[in-house]
Structures are given as structure tokens and as C-alpha cells.
Amino acid sequence: MARDITRYERNLMKDMDHWFDSFFNNTRKVPSVDIREGKDSYTIRASIAGYDEDAIKVYVEDHILHISGEEKEENKENDKENKKYIMKERKVASFERSFSLPEDADEEKLEARYAKGILSIEIPKKVKAEPKKIEVRIN
């Protein structure tokens, strides 16, 4: 029970951090996420278009799934060509999302793929042990 309270408090603090970051400096964007439960697995799909594959990080710590990404500034390319921006509306941004995993999630077998701006994470469920029938012989 104490683990759930700690996890809840941790997620609440991260949500508040995201809110303050987005309100005051608007350099973070929070990707839209869909989470589905199937018979054998959970699937998370996040819309994170515009990020390079190597800029996306997915990891599990203390049964919490973390997803983050960071865009890089494009100024070096403009300096080489001796060009300056006339208008720049696209911002360099980063994001981080965290999700508590269900108890039956097998975090050791988690798989992530990124294609066409969508991050897909497949989290298999742990295989439940089937009850074993034992025949009792009476002599």
C-alpha cells in the first residue's frame, strides 16, 4: 500500500511540473497518448512527430514507465549558409510522460517502436500460473 501512495505522489508532482513548465516557459509539449489493454498485453501509442529516433528515451524504473524526448536547435545549419531567420515559430521543445504499470505488466519484455511520428510500446502481461491438479490416492 505504501508503494502505491509513493507512486501516486510521484506522478502528481511530475504532472504539476509539466503544468508549470508549459504555463511559464512553454518549451514543453505533452504528447497525446492512447493506452489499450488486450488479452495478452497493454499497448501505449504516443503522438510525438518531429523527434529523431535517437532523441526518444523509454525506460522503466520502480514499475513506472517513463517516456521522454528532446528536439535540437537547427541554428548550425543556418550559420553555415550565412542565413538568418526572418520568422521562427517552431520551438525547441522537450517532453516527459510517466505511467504506473499494472501489477501484471511484464516490464522485462517491453518493446518500443517509432514510425511516422507515433511511438508504440507493447507491454506483455505476465503469464499466470495455471492451477495444477494433483490426484490424491486413498489406500
PDB file of N, CA, C and O in Angstrom, residues 8-61:
ATOM      1  N   TYR A   8       1.768   7.395  -6.514  1.00  0.00           N
ATOM      2  CA  TYR A   8       0.749   8.412  -6.776  1.00  0.00           C
ATOM      3  C   TYR A   8       1.331   9.812  -6.548  1.00  0.00           C
ATOM      4  O   TYR A   8       1.162  10.711  -7.369  1.00  0.00           O
ATOM      5  N   GLU A   9       2.015  10.001  -5.432  1.00  0.00           N
ATOM      6  CA  GLU A   9       2.601  11.304  -5.128  1.00  0.00           C
ATOM      7  C   GLU A   9       3.658  11.694  -6.167  1.00  0.00           C
ATOM      8  O   GLU A   9       3.722  12.844  -6.598  1.00  0.00           O
ATOM      9  N   ARG A  10       4.462  10.738  -6.587  1.00  0.00           N
ATOM     10  CA  ARG A  10       5.495  10.995  -7.587  1.00  0.00           C
ATOM     11  C   ARG A  10       4.865  11.444  -8.910  1.00  0.00           C
ATOM     12  O   ARG A  10       5.296  12.406  -9.526  1.00  0.00           O
ATOM     13  N   ASN A  11       3.821  10.751  -9.337  1.00  0.00           N
ATOM     14  CA  ASN A  11       3.146  11.111 -10.584  1.00  0.00           C
ATOM     15  C   ASN A  11       2.453  12.459 -10.473  1.00  0.00           C
ATOM     16  O   ASN A  11       2.443  13.239 -11.422  1.00  0.00           O
ATOM     17  N   LEU A  12       1.876  12.751  -9.310  1.00  0.00           N
ATOM     18  CA  LEU A  12       1.231  14.046  -9.092  1.00  0.00           C
ATOM     19  C   LEU A  12       2.248  15.175  -9.200  1.00  0.00           C
ATOM     20  O   LEU A  12       1.995  16.199  -9.846  1.00  0.00           O
ATOM     21  N   MET A  13       3.422  14.990  -8.613  1.00  0.00           N
ATOM     22  CA  MET A  13       4.464  16.018  -8.693  1.00  0.00           C
ATOM     23  C   MET A  13       4.934  16.210 -10.132  1.00  0.00           C
ATOM     24  O   MET A  13       5.131  17.333 -10.582  1.00  0.00           O
ATOM     25  N   LYS A  14       5.086  15.137 -10.887  1.00  0.00           N
ATOM     26  CA  LYS A  14       5.502  15.256 -12.283  1.00  0.00           C
ATOM     27  C   LYS A  14       4.446  15.979 -13.104  1.00  0.00           C
ATOM     28  O   LYS A  14       4.763  16.814 -13.948  1.00  0.00           O
ATOM     29  N   ASP A  15       3.169  15.663 -12.852  1.00  0.00           N
ATOM     30  CA  ASP A  15       2.092  16.354 -13.563  1.00  0.00           C
ATOM     31  C   ASP A  15       2.113  17.851 -13.263  1.00  0.00           C
ATOM     32  O   ASP A  15       1.923  18.673 -14.154  1.00  0.00           O
ATOM     33  N   MET A  16       2.367  18.204 -12.000  1.00  0.00           N
ATOM     34  CA  MET A  16       2.434  19.622 -11.641  1.00  0.00           C
ATOM     35  C   MET A  16       3.636  20.298 -12.299  1.00  0.00           C
ATOM     36  O   MET A  16       3.541  21.421 -12.779  1.00  0.00           O
ATOM     37  N   ASP A  17       4.773  19.585 -12.348  1.00  0.00           N
ATOM     38  CA  ASP A  17       5.954  20.122 -13.031  1.00  0.00           C
ATOM     39  C   ASP A  17       5.650  20.395 -14.496  1.00  0.00           C
ATOM     40  O   ASP A  17       6.008  21.439 -15.036  1.00  0.00           O
ATOM     41  N   HIS A  18       4.970  19.460 -15.144  1.00  0.00           N
ATOM     42  CA  HIS A  18       4.604  19.645 -16.558  1.00  0.00           C
ATOM     43  C   HIS A  18       3.711  20.870 -16.717  1.00  0.00           C
ATOM     44  O   HIS A  18       3.884  21.664 -17.632  1.00  0.00           O
ATOM     45  N   TRP A  19       2.750  21.017 -15.818  1.00  0.00           N
ATOM     46  CA  TRP A  19       1.821  22.143 -15.910  1.00  0.00           C
ATOM     47  C   TRP A  19       2.569  23.465 -15.757  1.00  0.00           C
ATOM     48  O   TRP A  19       2.393  24.380 -16.551  1.00  0.00           O
ATOM     49  N   PHE A  20       3.431  23.573 -14.733  1.00  0.00           N
ATOM     50  CA  PHE A  20       4.186  24.812 -14.533  1.00  0.00           C
ATOM     51  C   PHE A  20       5.128  25.099 -15.697  1.00  0.00           C
ATOM     52  O   PHE A  20       5.237  26.229 -16.158  1.00  0.00           O
ATOM     53  N   ASP A  21       5.811  24.059 -16.184  1.00  0.00           N
ATOM     54  CA  ASP A  21       6.718  24.250 -17.319  1.00  0.00           C
ATOM     55  C   ASP A  21       5.973  24.766 -18.541  1.00  0.00           C
ATOM     56  O   ASP A  21       6.404  25.693 -19.206  1.00  0.00           O
ATOM     57  N   SER A  22       4.845  24.133 -18.843  1.00  0.00           N
ATOM     58  CA  SER A  22       4.111  24.546 -20.043  1.00  0.00           C
ATOM     59  C   SER A  22       3.483  25.924 -19.867  1.00  0.00           C
ATOM     60  O   SER A  22       3.371  26.686 -20.814  1.00  0.00           O
ATOM     61  N   PHE A  23       3.092  26.280 -18.660  1.00  0.00           N
ATOM     62  CA  PHE A  23       2.455  27.576 -18.424  1.00  0.00           C
ATOM     63  C   PHE A  23       3.472  28.713 -18.468  1.00  0.00           C
ATOM     64  O   PHE A  23       3.242  29.754 -19.082  1.00  0.00           O
ATOM     65  N   PHE A  24       4.619  28.542 -17.821  1.00  0.00           N
ATOM     66  CA  PHE A  24       5.560  29.646 -17.696  1.00  0.00           C
ATOM     67  C   PHE A  24       6.552  29.783 -18.843  1.00  0.00           C
ATOM     68  O   PHE A  24       6.879  30.878 -19.251  1.00  0.00           O
ATOM     69  N   ASN A  25       7.079  28.697 -19.362  1.00  0.00           N
ATOM     70  CA  ASN A  25       8.050  28.890 -20.440  1.00  0.00           C
ATOM     71  C   ASN A  25       7.652  28.208 -21.743  1.00  0.00           C
ATOM     72  O   ASN A  25       8.333  28.364 -22.725  1.00  0.00           O
ATOM     73  N   ASN A  26       6.577  27.475 -21.754  1.00  0.00           N
ATOM     74  CA  ASN A  26       6.000  26.932 -22.972  1.00  0.00           C
ATOM     75  C   ASN A  26       7.028  26.207 -23.857  1.00  0.00           C
ATOM     76  O   ASN A  26       6.945  26.245 -25.062  1.00  0.00           O
ATOM     77  N   THR A  27       8.046  25.603 -23.249  1.00  0.00           N
ATOM     78  CA  THR A  27       9.041  24.873 -24.026  1.00  0.00           C
ATOM     79  C   THR A  27       8.808  23.374 -23.977  1.00  0.00           C
ATOM     80  O   THR A  27       9.550  22.632 -24.576  1.00  0.00           O
ATOM     81  N   ARG A  28       7.797  22.951 -23.261  1.00  0.00           N
ATOM     82  CA  ARG A  28       7.466  21.538 -23.210  1.00  0.00           C
ATOM     83  C   ARG A  28       6.107  21.324 -23.841  1.00  0.00           C
ATOM     84  O   ARG A  28       5.204  22.113 -23.671  1.00  0.00           O
ATOM     85  N   LYS A  29       6.009  20.248 -24.556  1.00  0.00           N
ATOM     86  CA  LYS A  29       4.701  19.855 -25.047  1.00  0.00           C
ATOM     87  C   LYS A  29       4.454  18.430 -24.591  1.00  0.00           C
ATOM     88  O   LYS A  29       5.379  17.631 -24.503  1.00  0.00           O
ATOM     89  N   VAL A  30       3.228  18.151 -24.262  1.00  0.00           N
ATOM     90  CA  VAL A  30       2.887  16.836 -23.754  1.00  0.00           C
ATOM     91  C   VAL A  30       2.189  16.062 -24.869  1.00  0.00           C
ATOM     92  O   VAL A  30       1.155  16.500 -25.360  1.00  0.00           O
ATOM     93  N   PRO A  31       2.778  14.954 -25.304  1.00  0.00           N
ATOM     94  CA  PRO A  31       2.174  14.205 -26.408  1.00  0.00           C
ATOM     95  C   PRO A  31       0.861  13.549 -25.996  1.00  0.00           C
ATOM     96  O   PRO A  31       0.684  13.143 -24.852  1.00  0.00           O
ATOM     97  N   SER A  32      -0.044  13.443 -26.959  1.00  0.00           N
ATOM     98  CA  SER A  32      -1.294  12.723 -26.742  1.00  0.00           C
ATOM     99  C   SER A  32      -0.985  11.239 -26.690  1.00  0.00           C
ATOM    100  O   SER A  32      -0.163  10.735 -27.466  1.00  0.00           O
ATOM    101  N   VAL A  33      -1.645  10.526 -25.793  1.00  0.00           N
ATOM    102  CA  VAL A  33      -1.358   9.113 -25.579  1.00  0.00           C
ATOM    103  C   VAL A  33      -2.652   8.310 -25.541  1.00  0.00           C
ATOM    104  O   VAL A  33      -3.640   8.749 -24.961  1.00  0.00           O
ATOM    105  N   ASP A  34      -2.635   7.142 -26.185  1.00  0.00           N
ATOM    106  CA  ASP A  34      -3.723   6.167 -26.082  1.00  0.00           C
ATOM    107  C   ASP A  34      -3.149   4.931 -25.401  1.00  0.00           C
ATOM    108  O   ASP A  34      -2.053   4.478 -25.749  1.00  0.00           O
ATOM    109  N   ILE A  35      -3.893   4.377 -24.437  1.00  0.00           N
ATOM    110  CA  ILE A  35      -3.465   3.153 -23.752  1.00  0.00           C
ATOM    111  C   ILE A  35      -4.595   2.138 -23.885  1.00  0.00           C
ATOM    112  O   ILE A  35      -5.740   2.443 -23.543  1.00  0.00           O
ATOM    113  N   ARG A  36      -4.239   0.963 -24.425  1.00  0.00           N
ATOM    114  CA  ARG A  36      -5.241  -0.093 -24.610  1.00  0.00           C
ATOM    115  C   ARG A  36      -4.792  -1.357 -23.885  1.00  0.00           C
ATOM    116  O   ARG A  36      -3.597  -1.640 -23.805  1.00  0.00           O
ATOM    117  N   GLU A  37      -5.784  -2.092 -23.385  1.00  0.00           N
ATOM    118  CA  GLU A  37      -5.500  -3.383 -22.768  1.00  0.00           C
ATOM    119  C   GLU A  37      -6.072  -4.475 -23.651  1.00  0.00           C
ATOM    120  O   GLU A  37      -7.240  -4.444 -24.021  1.00  0.00           O
ATOM    121  N   GLY A  38      -5.223  -5.423 -24.000  1.00  0.00           N
ATOM    122  CA  GLY A  38      -5.644  -6.595 -24.750  1.00  0.00           C
ATOM    123  C   GLY A  38      -5.614  -7.812 -23.858  1.00  0.00           C
ATOM    124  O   GLY A  38      -5.295  -7.721 -22.662  1.00  0.00           O
ATOM    125  N   LYS A  39      -5.914  -8.950 -24.428  1.00  0.00           N
ATOM    126  CA  LYS A  39      -5.927 -10.197 -23.662  1.00  0.00           C
ATOM    127  C   LYS A  39      -4.550 -10.517 -23.087  1.00  0.00           C
ATOM    128  O   LYS A  39      -4.435 -10.910 -21.935  1.00  0.00           O
ATOM    129  N   ASP A  40      -3.493 -10.304 -23.906  1.00  0.00           N
ATOM    130  CA  ASP A  40      -2.143 -10.704 -23.503  1.00  0.00           C
ATOM    131  C   ASP A  40      -1.176  -9.549 -23.267  1.00  0.00           C
ATOM    132  O   ASP A  40      -0.027  -9.783 -22.893  1.00  0.00           O
ATOM    133  N   SER A  41      -1.607  -8.308 -23.526  1.00  0.00           N
ATOM    134  CA  SER A  41      -0.659  -7.191 -23.404  1.00  0.00           C
ATOM    135  C   SER A  41      -1.374  -5.852 -23.268  1.00  0.00           C
ATOM    136  O   SER A  41      -2.584  -5.749 -23.480  1.00  0.00           O
ATOM    137  N   TYR A  42      -0.573  -4.850 -22.936  1.00  0.00           N
ATOM    138  CA  TYR A  42      -1.009  -3.453 -22.934  1.00  0.00           C
ATOM    139  C   TYR A  42      -0.273  -2.760 -24.084  1.00  0.00           C
ATOM    140  O   TYR A  42       0.883  -3.080 -24.356  1.00  0.00           O
ATOM    141  N   THR A  43      -0.936  -1.818 -24.736  1.00  0.00           N
ATOM    142  CA  THR A  43      -0.315  -1.075 -25.825  1.00  0.00           C
ATOM    143  C   THR A  43      -0.458   0.418 -25.544  1.00  0.00           C
ATOM    144  O   THR A  43      -1.550   0.891 -25.247  1.00  0.00           O
ATOM    145  N   ILE A  44       0.658   1.113 -25.629  1.00  0.00           N
ATOM    146  CA  ILE A  44       0.657   2.574 -25.477  1.00  0.00           C
ATOM    147  C   ILE A  44       1.100   3.157 -26.802  1.00  0.00           C
ATOM    148  O   ILE A  44       2.112   2.744 -27.368  1.00  0.00           O
ATOM    149  N   ARG A  45       0.335   4.116 -27.321  1.00  0.00           N
ATOM    150  CA  ARG A  45       0.696   4.823 -28.557  1.00  0.00           C
ATOM    151  C   ARG A  45       0.715   6.314 -28.240  1.00  0.00           C
ATOM    152  O   ARG A  45      -0.261   6.856 -27.747  1.00  0.00           O
ATOM    153  N   ALA A  46       1.849   6.947 -28.534  1.00  0.00           N
ATOM    154  CA  ALA A  46       2.025   8.372 -28.259  1.00  0.00           C
ATOM    155  C   ALA A  46       2.343   9.110 -29.558  1.00  0.00           C
ATOM    156  O   ALA A  46       3.174   8.652 -30.339  1.00  0.00           O
ATOM    157  N   SER A  47       1.686  10.236 -29.773  1.00  0.00           N
ATOM    158  CA  SER A  47       1.945  11.074 -30.950  1.00  0.00           C
ATOM    159  C   SER A  47       3.092  12.019 -30.626  1.00  0.00           C
ATOM    160  O   SER A  47       2.929  12.961 -29.846  1.00  0.00           O
ATOM    161  N   ILE A  48       4.255  11.763 -31.233  1.00  0.00           N
ATOM    162  CA  ILE A  48       5.433  12.597 -30.960  1.00  0.00           C
ATOM    163  C   ILE A  48       6.168  12.929 -32.256  1.00  0.00           C
ATOM    164  O   ILE A  48       7.378  12.783 -32.363  1.00  0.00           O
ATOM    165  N   ALA A  49       5.429  13.402 -33.227  1.00  0.00           N
ATOM    166  CA  ALA A  49       6.025  13.741 -34.523  1.00  0.00           C
ATOM    167  C   ALA A  49       7.085  14.829 -34.365  1.00  0.00           C
ATOM    168  O   ALA A  49       6.980  15.707 -33.519  1.00  0.00           O
ATOM    169  N   GLY A  50       8.113  14.738 -35.202  1.00  0.00           N
ATOM    170  CA  GLY A  50       9.150  15.759 -35.222  1.00  0.00           C
ATOM    171  C   GLY A  50      10.388  15.417 -34.420  1.00  0.00           C
ATOM    172  O   GLY A  50      11.351  16.172 -34.406  1.00  0.00           O
ATOM    173  N   TYR A  51      10.393  14.293 -33.746  1.00  0.00           N
ATOM    174  CA  TYR A  51      11.550  13.896 -32.947  1.00  0.00           C
ATOM    175  C   TYR A  51      12.354  12.844 -33.699  1.00  0.00           C
ATOM    176  O   TYR A  51      11.793  11.961 -34.326  1.00  0.00           O
ATOM    177  N   ASP A  52      13.676  12.947 -33.628  1.00  0.00           N
ATOM    178  CA  ASP A  52      14.533  11.897 -34.171  1.00  0.00           C
ATOM    179  C   ASP A  52      14.454  10.687 -33.250  1.00  0.00           C
ATOM    180  O   ASP A  52      14.274  10.832 -32.037  1.00  0.00           O
ATOM    181  N   GLU A  53      14.618   9.515 -33.831  1.00  0.00           N
ATOM    182  CA  GLU A  53      14.521   8.281 -33.051  1.00  0.00           C
ATOM    183  C   GLU A  53      15.508   8.253 -31.885  1.00  0.00           C
ATOM    184  O   GLU A  53      15.179   7.814 -30.784  1.00  0.00           O
ATOM    185  N   ASP A  54      16.719   8.759 -32.107  1.00  0.00           N
ATOM    186  CA  ASP A  54      17.720   8.735 -31.034  1.00  0.00           C
ATOM    187  C   ASP A  54      17.472   9.785 -29.952  1.00  0.00           C
ATOM    188  O   ASP A  54      18.129   9.781 -28.916  1.00  0.00           O
ATOM    189  N   ALA A  55      16.496  10.675 -30.145  1.00  0.00           N
ATOM    190  CA  ALA A  55      16.159  11.692 -29.141  1.00  0.00           C
ATOM    191  C   ALA A  55      15.040  11.224 -28.217  1.00  0.00           C
ATOM    192  O   ALA A  55      14.662  11.931 -27.294  1.00  0.00           O
ATOM    193  N   ILE A  56      14.508  10.010 -28.450  1.00  0.00           N
ATOM    194  CA  ILE A  56      13.410   9.475 -27.647  1.00  0.00           C
ATOM    195  C   ILE A  56      13.954   8.431 -26.686  1.00  0.00           C
ATOM    196  O   ILE A  56      14.707   7.552 -27.076  1.00  0.00           O
ATOM    197  N   LYS A  57      13.565   8.544 -25.429  1.00  0.00           N
ATOM    198  CA  LYS A  57      14.011   7.594 -24.413  1.00  0.00           C
ATOM    199  C   LYS A  57      12.787   6.935 -23.776  1.00  0.00           C
ATOM    200  O   LYS A  57      11.825   7.610 -23.432  1.00  0.00           O
ATOM    201  N   VAL A  58      12.853   5.617 -23.637  1.00  0.00           N
ATOM    202  CA  VAL A  58      11.806   4.831 -22.990  1.00  0.00           C
ATOM    203  C   VAL A  58      12.488   3.926 -21.978  1.00  0.00           C
ATOM    204  O   VAL A  58      13.397   3.179 -22.331  1.00  0.00           O
ATOM    205  N   TYR A  59      12.076   4.013 -20.700  1.00  0.00           N
ATOM    206  CA  TYR A  59      12.652   3.127 -19.690  1.00  0.00           C
ATOM    207  C   TYR A  59      11.659   2.921 -18.554  1.00  0.00           C
ATOM    208  O   TYR A  59      10.713   3.693 -18.385  1.00  0.00           O
ATOM    209  N   VAL A  60      11.896   1.859 -17.780  1.00  0.00           N
ATOM    210  CA  VAL A  60      11.060   1.524 -16.630  1.00  0.00           C
ATOM    211  C   VAL A  60      11.918   1.593 -15.382  1.00  0.00           C
ATOM    212  O   VAL A  60      13.035   1.076 -15.353  1.00  0.00           O
ATOM    213  N   GLU A  61      11.373   2.252 -14.360  1.00  0.00           N
ATOM    214  CA  GLU A  61      12.052   2.349 -13.073  1.00  0.00           C
ATOM    215  C   GLU A  61      11.001   2.291 -11.977  1.00  0.00           C
ATOM    216  O   GLU A  61      10.018   3.041 -12.026  1.00  0.00           O
TER     217      GLU A  61
END
